[in-house]
Coordinates of C-alpha atoms in Angstrom, one line a residue:
M11 CA -4.7 -18.8 28.9
A12 CA -6.2 -21.7 27.2
R13 CA -8.1 -23.2 30.3
S14 CA -10.3 -20.2 30.5
S15 CA -11.3 -21.4 27.1
T16 CA -11.1 -24.5 27.3
F17 CA -13.5 -24.3 29.8
G18 CA -15.2 -21.2 27.8
L19 CA -15.9 -24.4 25.2
L20 CA -17.2 -27.0 27.4
A21 CA -19.5 -24.4 29.2
F22 CA -21.0 -23.5 25.6
L23 CA -21.8 -26.9 25.0
I24 CA -23.4 -28.1 28.0
G25 CA -25.4 -25.0 27.4
C26 CA -26.8 -26.1 24.4
L27 CA -27.4 -29.7 25.8
L28 CA -31.2 -28.2 26.7
P29 CA -33.2 -26.1 24.8
S30 CA -32.0 -22.4 24.9
G31 CA -33.8 -19.5 26.8
V32 CA -35.4 -23.4 29.4
L33 CA -33.7 -21.7 32.6
C34 CA -37.8 -21.8 33.8
L35 CA -38.1 -25.7 35.2
W36 CA -37.1 -27.4 37.8
P37 CA -36.8 -30.4 38.1
I38 CA -36.2 -31.0 34.9
P39 CA -38.3 -32.9 33.0
T40 CA -38.0 -35.8 31.2
A41 CA -38.7 -34.8 27.5
L42 CA -38.6 -31.3 26.5
E43 CA -39.4 -29.6 23.2
T44 CA -40.0 -25.8 23.3
G45 CA -40.0 -23.0 20.9
T46 CA -39.5 -19.0 20.4
T47 CA -42.5 -17.6 20.2
G48 CA -44.4 -15.6 22.5
L49 CA -47.2 -16.5 24.3
K50 CA -49.5 -14.7 27.3
L51 CA -52.3 -15.7 29.0
A52 CA -54.9 -13.9 28.3
P53 CA -56.5 -12.1 31.1
Y54 CA -59.1 -15.2 31.5
F55 CA -57.5 -17.5 31.7
N56 CA -59.3 -20.5 32.5
F57 CA -58.7 -24.0 34.2
E58 CA -60.8 -26.7 32.4
I59 CA -61.2 -29.9 34.4
D60 CA -62.4 -32.6 32.0
I61 CA -63.1 -35.3 34.9
P62 CA -66.9 -36.2 36.3
G63 CA -66.6 -36.0 39.2
A64 CA -63.3 -34.7 40.2
P65 CA -61.9 -35.0 43.3
A66 CA -62.0 -31.8 45.6
D67 CA -58.6 -31.9 46.4
L68 CA -58.0 -31.8 42.3
V69 CA -60.0 -28.5 42.1
E70 CA -58.5 -27.2 45.1
A71 CA -55.4 -27.4 43.1
V72 CA -56.4 -26.0 40.3
A73 CA -57.8 -23.2 41.8
Q74 CA -54.6 -22.3 43.8
A75 CA -52.3 -22.6 40.1
K76 CA -54.8 -20.1 39.5
Y77 CA -53.3 -18.0 42.0
Y78 CA -50.2 -18.3 41.7
L79 CA -50.8 -17.9 37.6
E80 CA -52.3 -14.7 39.2
T81 CA -49.8 -13.5 42.1
D82 CA -46.2 -14.5 41.4
K83 CA -45.3 -11.4 39.2
L84 CA -41.9 -12.9 38.5
G85 CA -39.9 -10.8 35.7
R86 CA -38.0 -12.7 33.8
L87 CA -33.8 -12.9 35.0
V88 CA -32.5 -10.7 32.1
V89 CA -30.4 -7.2 32.4
G90 CA -34.2 -5.0 32.2
R91 CA -36.6 -8.1 33.6
G92 CA -38.1 -8.1 30.4
V93 CA -38.2 -5.2 29.2
N94 CA -36.6 -6.1 26.5
D95 CA -39.6 -8.7 25.6
T96 CA -42.7 -5.8 25.5
A97 CA -42.1 -6.6 20.8
A98 CA -42.5 -10.2 20.8
L99 CA -45.4 -10.0 23.2
R100 CA -47.1 -7.2 20.4
T101 CA -48.1 -9.9 18.4
A102 CA -48.2 -13.5 20.5
Q103 CA -51.2 -15.1 21.2
S104 CA -53.2 -15.1 24.2
L105 CA -53.8 -18.8 25.5
S106 CA -57.3 -18.7 27.1
S107 CA -57.5 -22.2 29.1
L108 CA -55.6 -25.4 30.2
K109 CA -57.6 -28.9 29.9
L110 CA -57.1 -31.9 33.0
S111 CA -58.0 -34.7 31.8
L112 CA -57.1 -38.7 32.9
T113 CA -56.3 -41.3 30.2
Q114 CA -58.9 -44.2 29.3
G115 CA -59.2 -46.2 32.0
A116 CA -57.6 -43.9 34.6
A117 CA -59.2 -44.5 38.1
V118 CA -60.4 -41.0 39.7
E119 CA -58.9 -41.3 42.9
S120 CA -58.2 -38.1 45.3
I121 CA -54.2 -36.5 44.8
S122 CA -54.6 -37.2 48.2
Y123 CA -55.1 -40.9 48.6
E124 CA -52.7 -40.9 45.3
S125 CA -49.9 -39.9 47.5
V126 CA -50.5 -42.6 49.9
K127 CA -49.7 -45.5 47.5
A128 CA -46.5 -48.1 48.6
L129 CA -43.7 -46.9 46.3
G130 CA -43.0 -47.6 43.5
T131 CA -47.7 -47.7 42.1
R132 CA -47.9 -44.6 42.8
S133 CA -48.7 -42.6 38.7
E134 CA -46.4 -39.5 38.7
E135 CA -46.4 -39.2 35.2
Y136 CA -47.8 -36.0 33.1
A137 CA -48.1 -35.1 29.7
L138 CA -48.4 -31.1 29.0
T139 CA -48.7 -29.7 25.1
I140 CA -49.0 -25.4 25.0
P141 CA -49.3 -24.7 21.5
E142 CA -48.0 -21.3 20.2
D143 CA -51.2 -20.3 18.3
G144 CA -53.5 -19.9 21.4
S145 CA -55.2 -23.4 21.0
A146 CA -56.3 -24.9 24.2
A147 CA -52.4 -25.9 26.2
T148 CA -53.4 -29.2 27.1
L149 CA -52.6 -31.9 30.3
T150 CA -53.0 -35.3 30.5
A151 CA -51.9 -38.4 33.1
N152 CA -52.7 -41.7 34.7
S153 CA -53.7 -40.1 37.8
T154 CA -54.3 -36.6 39.9
L155 CA -50.7 -37.6 41.6
G156 CA -49.9 -36.5 37.8
L157 CA -52.2 -33.8 36.8
Y158 CA -50.6 -32.0 39.9
R159 CA -47.5 -32.2 39.2
G160 CA -47.8 -31.3 35.6
L161 CA -49.9 -27.8 37.4
T162 CA -46.6 -27.2 39.1
T163 CA -45.0 -27.2 35.7
F164 CA -47.5 -25.4 34.0
G165 CA -46.8 -22.8 36.8
Q166 CA -43.2 -22.3 36.2
L167 CA -43.4 -21.3 32.8
W168 CA -44.5 -18.3 33.1
Y169 CA -43.7 -14.4 33.6
Y170 CA -45.0 -11.0 34.0
Y171 CA -43.7 -7.7 32.6
G172 CA -45.7 -4.7 32.3
G173 CA -49.6 -6.1 32.7
E174 CA -49.0 -9.9 30.4
T175 CA -48.2 -12.8 31.6
Y176 CA -46.9 -14.6 29.4
T177 CA -44.0 -17.3 27.7
L178 CA -41.0 -16.7 24.7
L179 CA -41.3 -20.9 24.9
A180 CA -44.0 -21.3 22.7
P181 CA -44.6 -24.2 21.2
I182 CA -43.8 -26.2 24.1
A183 CA -44.1 -30.7 24.8
I184 CA -43.1 -32.1 27.6
T185 CA -43.2 -35.6 29.0
D186 CA -42.6 -36.4 32.2
A187 CA -42.1 -38.9 35.2
P188 CA -39.9 -39.8 38.2
A189 CA -36.5 -41.4 38.1
Y190 CA -36.7 -42.3 41.7
P191 CA -40.2 -43.2 44.1
F192 CA -38.6 -40.8 47.5
R193 CA -37.8 -37.5 46.2
G194 CA -37.8 -36.3 50.3
L195 CA -36.4 -33.7 53.0
A196 CA -36.7 -34.9 56.9
L197 CA -36.9 -32.4 59.5
D198 CA -36.0 -32.0 63.2
T199 CA -39.1 -31.1 65.0
S200 CA -37.8 -32.0 68.9
R201 CA -34.5 -30.3 69.4
N202 CA -36.0 -27.1 68.6
F203 CA -39.7 -26.8 68.6
Y204 CA -41.9 -25.4 64.9
P205 CA -44.9 -23.9 64.3
M206 CA -47.8 -25.4 62.2
E207 CA -47.7 -22.6 59.9
D208 CA -44.4 -23.2 59.4
L209 CA -43.9 -26.7 58.7
L210 CA -47.0 -26.1 56.3
R211 CA -45.5 -23.5 54.5
T212 CA -42.0 -25.9 54.0
L213 CA -44.7 -28.4 52.7
D214 CA -45.8 -25.9 50.3
A215 CA -42.3 -25.1 48.5
M216 CA -42.1 -29.1 48.4
S217 CA -44.2 -29.8 46.5
W218 CA -43.4 -26.7 44.2
V219 CA -40.2 -28.9 43.0
K220 CA -42.2 -32.5 43.3
I221 CA -40.5 -33.5 46.7
N222 CA -43.1 -36.0 47.9
T223 CA -41.8 -36.9 51.0
F224 CA -41.8 -35.3 54.3
H225 CA -40.3 -37.1 57.1
W226 CA -40.6 -35.4 60.3
H227 CA -37.9 -36.6 63.3
I228 CA -41.1 -35.4 65.6
T229 CA -39.7 -36.5 68.6
D230 CA -36.0 -36.9 70.4
S231 CA -33.8 -37.0 73.6
Q232 CA -34.5 -33.2 74.2
S233 CA -38.5 -33.1 73.3
F234 CA -40.9 -35.1 73.2
P235 CA -44.0 -32.7 71.1
L236 CA -46.2 -35.3 70.2
E237 CA -49.3 -36.0 72.0
V238 CA -50.1 -39.9 72.2
A239 CA -53.6 -40.6 73.2
Q240 CA -53.1 -44.1 74.6
Y241 CA -49.8 -42.0 76.3
P242 CA -50.8 -38.5 77.4
Q243 CA -47.6 -37.7 80.0
L244 CA -45.1 -37.8 77.7
A245 CA -45.9 -34.4 75.8
M246 CA -47.3 -33.2 79.4
N247 CA -43.8 -34.2 80.6
G248 CA -41.6 -34.2 78.0
A249 CA -42.4 -31.2 75.3
Y250 CA -40.5 -27.8 75.6
S251 CA -44.0 -25.9 76.8
P252 CA -48.0 -26.8 76.5
E253 CA -48.3 -23.9 73.6
E254 CA -45.3 -25.8 71.9
T255 CA -46.9 -29.9 71.1
Y256 CA -49.0 -31.3 68.1
S257 CA -52.2 -31.9 69.0
A258 CA -53.3 -35.4 67.3
S259 CA -55.7 -33.1 65.4
D260 CA -53.1 -31.1 64.4
V261 CA -50.9 -33.7 63.0
Q262 CA -53.8 -34.7 61.0
Y263 CA -54.3 -31.0 59.6
I264 CA -51.3 -31.5 58.3
V265 CA -50.5 -34.5 57.0
A266 CA -54.6 -33.7 54.9
Y267 CA -52.5 -30.5 53.8
A268 CA -49.6 -32.5 53.1
N269 CA -51.6 -35.2 50.9
A270 CA -53.2 -32.7 49.0
R271 CA -49.4 -31.3 47.7
G272 CA -48.8 -34.9 46.9
I273 CA -46.1 -35.4 50.0
D274 CA -46.9 -38.6 52.1
I275 CA -45.6 -38.2 55.7
L276 CA -42.8 -40.5 56.6
L277 CA -43.0 -39.7 60.9
E278 CA -40.3 -41.1 63.4
I279 CA -40.3 -41.7 66.6
D280 CA -36.1 -42.6 67.3
T281 CA -36.3 -45.6 69.5
P282 CA -33.7 -47.2 71.5
G283 CA -31.2 -44.5 71.5
H284 CA -32.9 -41.1 71.2
T285 CA -35.0 -41.0 74.1
A286 CA -33.9 -39.9 76.9
I287 CA -36.8 -37.3 77.3
I288 CA -38.8 -40.8 77.9
G289 CA -37.0 -40.7 81.2
E290 CA -39.2 -37.6 82.6
T291 CA -42.5 -39.6 82.2
Y292 CA -40.9 -43.3 82.7
P293 CA -37.5 -42.9 84.7
E294 CA -37.8 -47.1 84.7
Y295 CA -37.6 -47.2 81.2
V296 CA -34.5 -45.1 80.5
A297 CA -30.8 -46.0 81.4
C298 CA -28.4 -43.5 82.0
F299 CA -30.4 -40.7 81.7
Y300 CA -28.9 -37.5 82.0
E301 CA -25.8 -38.8 83.4
S302 CA -22.9 -37.0 83.3
P303 CA -20.4 -36.4 81.4
W304 CA -23.2 -36.8 78.7
A305 CA -20.1 -37.4 76.1
T306 CA -19.2 -41.4 77.6
Y307 CA -23.7 -42.1 76.7
A308 CA -24.6 -40.4 74.0
N309 CA -23.8 -38.6 71.0
E310 CA -25.1 -35.6 71.9
P311 CA -26.3 -34.4 75.6
P312 CA -28.7 -35.2 77.3
A313 CA -27.7 -39.1 77.5
G314 CA -30.3 -41.5 78.0
Q315 CA -31.7 -44.1 75.5
L316 CA -34.4 -47.2 76.4
R317 CA -34.0 -50.1 78.3
F318 CA -34.6 -52.5 75.5
A319 CA -33.5 -55.6 77.4
L320 CA -36.9 -55.4 79.8
P321 CA -39.5 -56.7 78.6
E322 CA -41.9 -54.1 80.1
V323 CA -39.8 -51.4 77.5
A324 CA -40.5 -53.6 74.8
N325 CA -43.8 -53.9 75.3
F326 CA -44.4 -50.1 76.1
T327 CA -42.0 -49.3 72.6
A328 CA -44.7 -51.5 70.7
S329 CA -47.6 -49.9 71.6
L330 CA -46.5 -46.4 71.5
L331 CA -44.9 -47.3 68.2
A332 CA -48.6 -49.2 67.0
D333 CA -50.3 -46.7 68.8
V334 CA -49.1 -43.8 66.8
A335 CA -48.8 -45.2 63.5
R336 CA -52.3 -46.2 62.9
T337 CA -53.4 -42.6 62.8
M338 CA -50.7 -42.0 60.0
P339 CA -52.1 -42.7 56.4
S340 CA -48.4 -43.8 55.3
T341 CA -47.2 -46.9 54.4
M342 CA -43.6 -46.6 55.9
F343 CA -42.9 -45.3 59.6
S344 CA -39.6 -45.0 60.8
T345 CA -38.1 -47.0 63.9
G346 CA -34.7 -44.5 64.0
G347 CA -32.2 -47.0 65.6
D348 CA -29.3 -44.5 65.0
E349 CA -26.1 -43.9 67.4
L350 CA -27.2 -46.3 70.2
N351 CA -24.6 -46.1 73.1
T352 CA -23.6 -50.2 74.2
A353 CA -21.6 -47.4 77.1
C354 CA -24.9 -47.0 78.2
Y355 CA -26.1 -50.4 79.3
T356 CA -22.1 -51.2 80.5
N357 CA -23.4 -51.0 83.5
D358 CA -26.8 -50.0 84.2
Y359 CA -28.1 -52.5 86.8
P360 CA -31.2 -53.4 85.4
T361 CA -30.3 -54.2 82.2
Q362 CA -27.2 -56.1 83.0
Q363 CA -30.1 -58.3 85.4
E364 CA -31.9 -59.4 82.5
L365 CA -29.3 -60.2 80.1
N366 CA -27.4 -62.6 83.1
A367 CA -30.6 -64.2 83.8
T368 CA -32.4 -65.3 80.2
G369 CA -28.7 -65.2 78.7
M370 CA -28.5 -63.0 75.9
T371 CA -26.3 -61.3 74.6
L372 CA -26.5 -57.0 73.9
N373 CA -27.2 -57.9 70.7
D374 CA -29.2 -60.7 71.1
A375 CA -31.8 -57.8 73.2
L376 CA -32.1 -55.5 70.4
N377 CA -33.1 -58.1 67.9
S378 CA -36.0 -58.8 70.4
F379 CA -37.2 -55.5 70.6
T380 CA -36.3 -54.9 67.3
M381 CA -38.7 -57.3 66.4
A382 CA -41.6 -57.0 69.0
T383 CA -41.2 -53.0 67.7
H384 CA -41.3 -54.1 63.7
G385 CA -43.8 -56.5 64.5
A386 CA -46.1 -54.1 66.1
L387 CA -45.5 -52.1 62.6
V388 CA -46.1 -54.7 60.3
A389 CA -49.2 -55.4 61.7
E390 CA -50.4 -52.1 61.6
G391 CA -50.1 -52.5 57.9
K392 CA -46.4 -50.1 58.4
T393 CA -42.8 -51.0 56.3
P394 CA -40.8 -50.6 59.0
V395 CA -38.1 -47.7 58.3
V396 CA -33.9 -48.1 59.9
W397 CA -30.9 -46.6 60.1
E398 CA -27.8 -48.0 58.8
E399 CA -26.9 -48.8 61.9
M400 CA -29.7 -51.4 62.4
V401 CA -28.1 -53.2 58.8
L402 CA -24.4 -52.7 59.4
D403 CA -23.6 -52.0 63.5
W404 CA -25.7 -55.4 64.4
N405 CA -26.5 -58.7 63.7
L406 CA -30.5 -58.2 63.8
T407 CA -33.1 -60.0 62.1
L408 CA -35.4 -57.5 59.7
Y409 CA -38.0 -57.7 57.6
N410 CA -37.3 -58.1 54.2
Q411 CA -39.3 -55.4 53.1
T412 CA -37.8 -52.4 55.9
I413 CA -35.9 -49.7 54.0
V414 CA -32.6 -48.2 55.1
M415 CA -31.7 -44.5 55.1
V416 CA -27.8 -44.5 54.1
W417 CA -26.8 -40.9 56.6
I418 CA -23.1 -41.7 58.0
S419 CA -21.9 -41.7 54.3
S420 CA -22.8 -41.8 51.4
E421 CA -19.4 -44.7 51.2
D422 CA -22.0 -47.0 53.3
A423 CA -25.0 -47.1 51.1
A424 CA -22.8 -50.3 48.9
A425 CA -23.0 -52.3 52.3
V426 CA -26.5 -52.0 52.9
A427 CA -26.9 -52.6 49.3
D428 CA -24.9 -55.8 49.7
K429 CA -27.4 -56.9 52.6
G430 CA -30.3 -56.5 50.0
F431 CA -32.2 -53.7 51.7
R432 CA -33.8 -50.8 50.0
L433 CA -31.8 -48.0 50.5
V434 CA -32.5 -44.2 51.2
Q435 CA -29.6 -42.4 49.9
V436 CA -29.7 -39.4 53.1
P437 CA -25.3 -38.8 53.1
S438 CA -24.2 -36.4 55.5
N439 CA -21.5 -35.6 53.1
Y440 CA -23.8 -34.6 50.7
F441 CA -27.3 -33.8 52.4
Y442 CA -26.9 -32.6 56.3
L443 CA -28.7 -28.9 55.9
D444 CA -27.2 -28.5 59.3
C445 CA -23.7 -29.3 58.1
G446 CA -21.1 -26.0 58.8
A447 CA -22.7 -23.3 61.3
G448 CA -19.5 -23.9 63.4
E449 CA -20.0 -25.9 67.3
W450 CA -23.2 -25.7 69.4
L451 CA -21.7 -27.0 72.1
G452 CA -20.6 -24.5 75.2
D453 CA -17.9 -23.6 76.6
D454 CA -16.0 -24.4 73.2
P455 CA -14.8 -21.8 71.0
T456 CA -12.7 -22.8 68.9
G457 CA -15.0 -26.3 67.6
N458 CA -17.1 -26.7 64.4
S459 CA -19.7 -29.1 63.4
W460 CA -19.4 -31.9 63.2
C461 CA -20.2 -32.7 59.6
D462 CA -18.4 -29.6 58.5
P463 CA -18.0 -27.8 55.9
F464 CA -21.3 -26.3 55.4
K465 CA -22.9 -29.0 52.0
T466 CA -23.6 -25.7 49.1
W467 CA -26.5 -26.8 46.6
S468 CA -23.8 -27.1 44.0
N469 CA -21.7 -30.0 45.7
A470 CA -25.2 -31.6 46.5
Y471 CA -26.5 -31.6 43.2
T472 CA -23.2 -33.3 42.3
F473 CA -24.1 -36.3 44.2
D474 CA -24.6 -40.1 42.4
P475 CA -27.6 -42.6 43.4
L476 CA -25.8 -45.4 41.4
A477 CA -22.1 -45.2 43.1
N478 CA -20.2 -48.0 44.3
L479 CA -23.3 -50.2 43.2
T480 CA -23.9 -53.2 40.7
E481 CA -26.4 -52.6 38.0
A482 CA -27.4 -55.7 39.9
Q483 CA -28.3 -53.0 42.8
Y484 CA -29.3 -50.1 41.0
P485 CA -33.2 -51.4 41.6
L486 CA -32.7 -51.1 45.1
V487 CA -31.9 -47.6 45.3
L488 CA -35.5 -45.9 46.4
G489 CA -34.4 -42.0 46.4
G490 CA -32.5 -39.1 48.4
A491 CA -33.6 -36.3 50.9
Q492 CA -31.8 -33.8 52.3
A493 CA -32.3 -32.9 56.2
L494 CA -31.9 -30.4 58.5
W495 CA -31.0 -31.3 62.1
S496 CA -32.3 -28.5 64.8
E497 CA -29.8 -28.0 66.9
Q498 CA -29.6 -24.4 65.6
S499 CA -32.1 -24.5 63.6
G500 CA -36.4 -23.4 64.1
P501 CA -38.8 -21.3 62.8
Q502 CA -36.3 -18.2 62.4
N503 CA -33.6 -19.0 59.9
L504 CA -35.9 -22.8 58.4
D505 CA -36.4 -21.1 54.9
P506 CA -32.4 -19.2 54.3
I507 CA -31.5 -22.5 56.0
V508 CA -33.2 -25.6 53.6
W509 CA -34.2 -23.5 50.6
P510 CA -32.9 -23.4 47.4
R511 CA -30.5 -26.0 48.6
A512 CA -33.3 -28.6 49.1
A513 CA -34.8 -28.3 45.2
S514 CA -30.6 -29.7 44.7
S515 CA -31.9 -33.9 45.5
A516 CA -35.4 -32.6 44.8
E517 CA -34.0 -32.6 40.7
I518 CA -31.0 -35.2 41.4
F519 CA -34.3 -37.4 41.9
W520 CA -36.4 -36.8 40.3
S521 CA -34.7 -36.0 37.2
A522 CA -31.5 -38.1 37.2
K523 CA -30.0 -36.6 33.7
Q524 CA -31.3 -33.5 31.1
P525 CA -33.6 -34.1 29.3
G526 CA -31.4 -35.2 26.1
G527 CA -29.5 -37.7 28.3
A528 CA -27.2 -36.1 29.6
A529 CA -25.8 -36.2 33.5
L530 CA -26.9 -33.0 35.6
N531 CA -24.5 -30.6 35.6
V532 CA -24.2 -27.6 38.0
T533 CA -23.4 -24.8 34.9
E534 CA -26.2 -25.7 33.4
A535 CA -28.9 -26.3 36.4
L536 CA -27.5 -22.5 38.0
P537 CA -29.7 -20.4 35.8
R538 CA -32.8 -22.8 36.8
L539 CA -32.1 -22.8 40.3
H540 CA -32.2 -18.5 40.4
D541 CA -35.1 -19.3 39.1
V542 CA -37.0 -21.3 41.5
R543 CA -34.9 -19.0 44.2
Y544 CA -36.9 -15.9 42.7
R545 CA -39.7 -17.5 42.3
M546 CA -39.8 -18.2 45.9
V547 CA -40.1 -15.9 47.0
Q548 CA -42.4 -14.0 45.3
R549 CA -44.6 -16.9 47.0
G550 CA -43.6 -15.8 50.5
L551 CA -41.2 -18.0 51.5
M552 CA -37.7 -16.3 53.0
P553 CA -34.9 -18.1 51.2
I554 CA -30.9 -17.9 51.3
Q555 CA -29.8 -15.5 47.9
L556 CA -27.5 -18.1 45.2
Q557 CA -25.1 -15.2 43.7
P558 CA -25.5 -10.9 44.0
Q559 CA -28.7 -10.3 41.8
W560 CA -25.9 -9.4 39.1
C561 CA -25.2 -12.5 38.3
A562 CA -28.8 -13.7 38.4
L563 CA -29.7 -11.8 35.6
R564 CA -26.5 -12.8 33.8
P565 CA -26.4 -16.3 33.4
D566 CA -22.7 -18.3 33.9
A567 CA -20.7 -14.2 34.1
C568 CA -20.4 -15.4 37.2
D569 CA -19.0 -18.6 36.7
L570 CA -15.5 -19.6 38.0
Y571 CA -13.5 -18.8 35.0
A572 CA -16.1 -16.5 32.6

């Protein structure tokens, strides 16, 4: 009994850290002031862009925001879905316009241009004010990208009942800025193919919660769906079918679509591991190609890795990466580097012959390969991105600006930081969305997924990006991302396996804390995440339910000790 009373008091105190009734915003803004007055959107509500020569993608973003206002029609998540709000709305003023402007002296650039600037140089902050008396609301920012972020916040404030679109929180004052520059979602489109419409829908959802980086793991050992002009045979021989490919025009369309929504695309071509499929076109470049038993030579089937010790393979890979990288506007490009299996090379005659002839060790050869491939990327103006093994398992000479993705365990971030590299947090023990689905390998009926258990949104939400780091190392953390590896996923289950769980890291890396400075906590966050999830449904997604709807309509009623 005492335990329940203590928990109830704690829940009450946590709930008081945010303005009462603010259950609609995700990620929660940096600073937030709200009232308790009803305010309706006027039937003739419009957006006023007070920017001479406003870029086309800003105009399109405003049209998109207006469309959502007109079509979301989300009932407030309370019993009755807003029936008891009608009294407050009878005397409510009507908001007729939102005025968008840039701060004095700000450069007028497109959202797309702003979205692909180097990390740390993008301006995503904004200020939003909504008076209670019906006078014009204002949205100001230092860039069109900041205006776009503010538009997504504005759109989350409104509910619908009885023909009225309204809020009960006026007046509203928000100033907002991201805590971290990198907020990502990683998707593997090699193990199973995702059509264009699924990627575009995912990009839309990312933009709604201010995720700004789509980490596109586009190739792997199972398939090579990316068409590359200089090496057309890779996709011809490596894609699952001619229909399951991404042409150059497909990629550019996806890039343009993402950039216009404030999203940078970090493309990854994983090397030198995870490359068996290249053997379908260049068998002489791949060691242990389809060798059996596969488990001796790879973490999952099929076996096969680039013979990185061979100069011709290093030259081929550098050329391939540069050919793709120069078509991408992002300043970043990932070469992977994870799960390299050394047993694959032990009895590989071409590799051993090259090592013996040159006197190099396998580490020496990998260092030369990496310097060649990364050198080609740097020559194209790209910052190399690698998985953590390239720093922790091998002794390599990497460019100082290299970004390291921590994935094996959250505990590994400290070791990467100790080496002075900037890092992105993608720890499998918190952020892998595919975990907990059971074993996918055949002939293993009692097996489980390697990263069990299922990573709930609430477990992911407890992640501390700065844990085990010194204060001097904090600036090395660029942000983080959740990831979906697609051994058991495809277009059929993309929405429910990603959403709304991927929104949890979006708030960790945008907000970092509550507006009053208190730590993020799941008790306060759950009602807001319900709101995000229900709005996603209104916009055509199929996110998984978080709880029975009875619970969603009664915040905190289904907490463990309620």
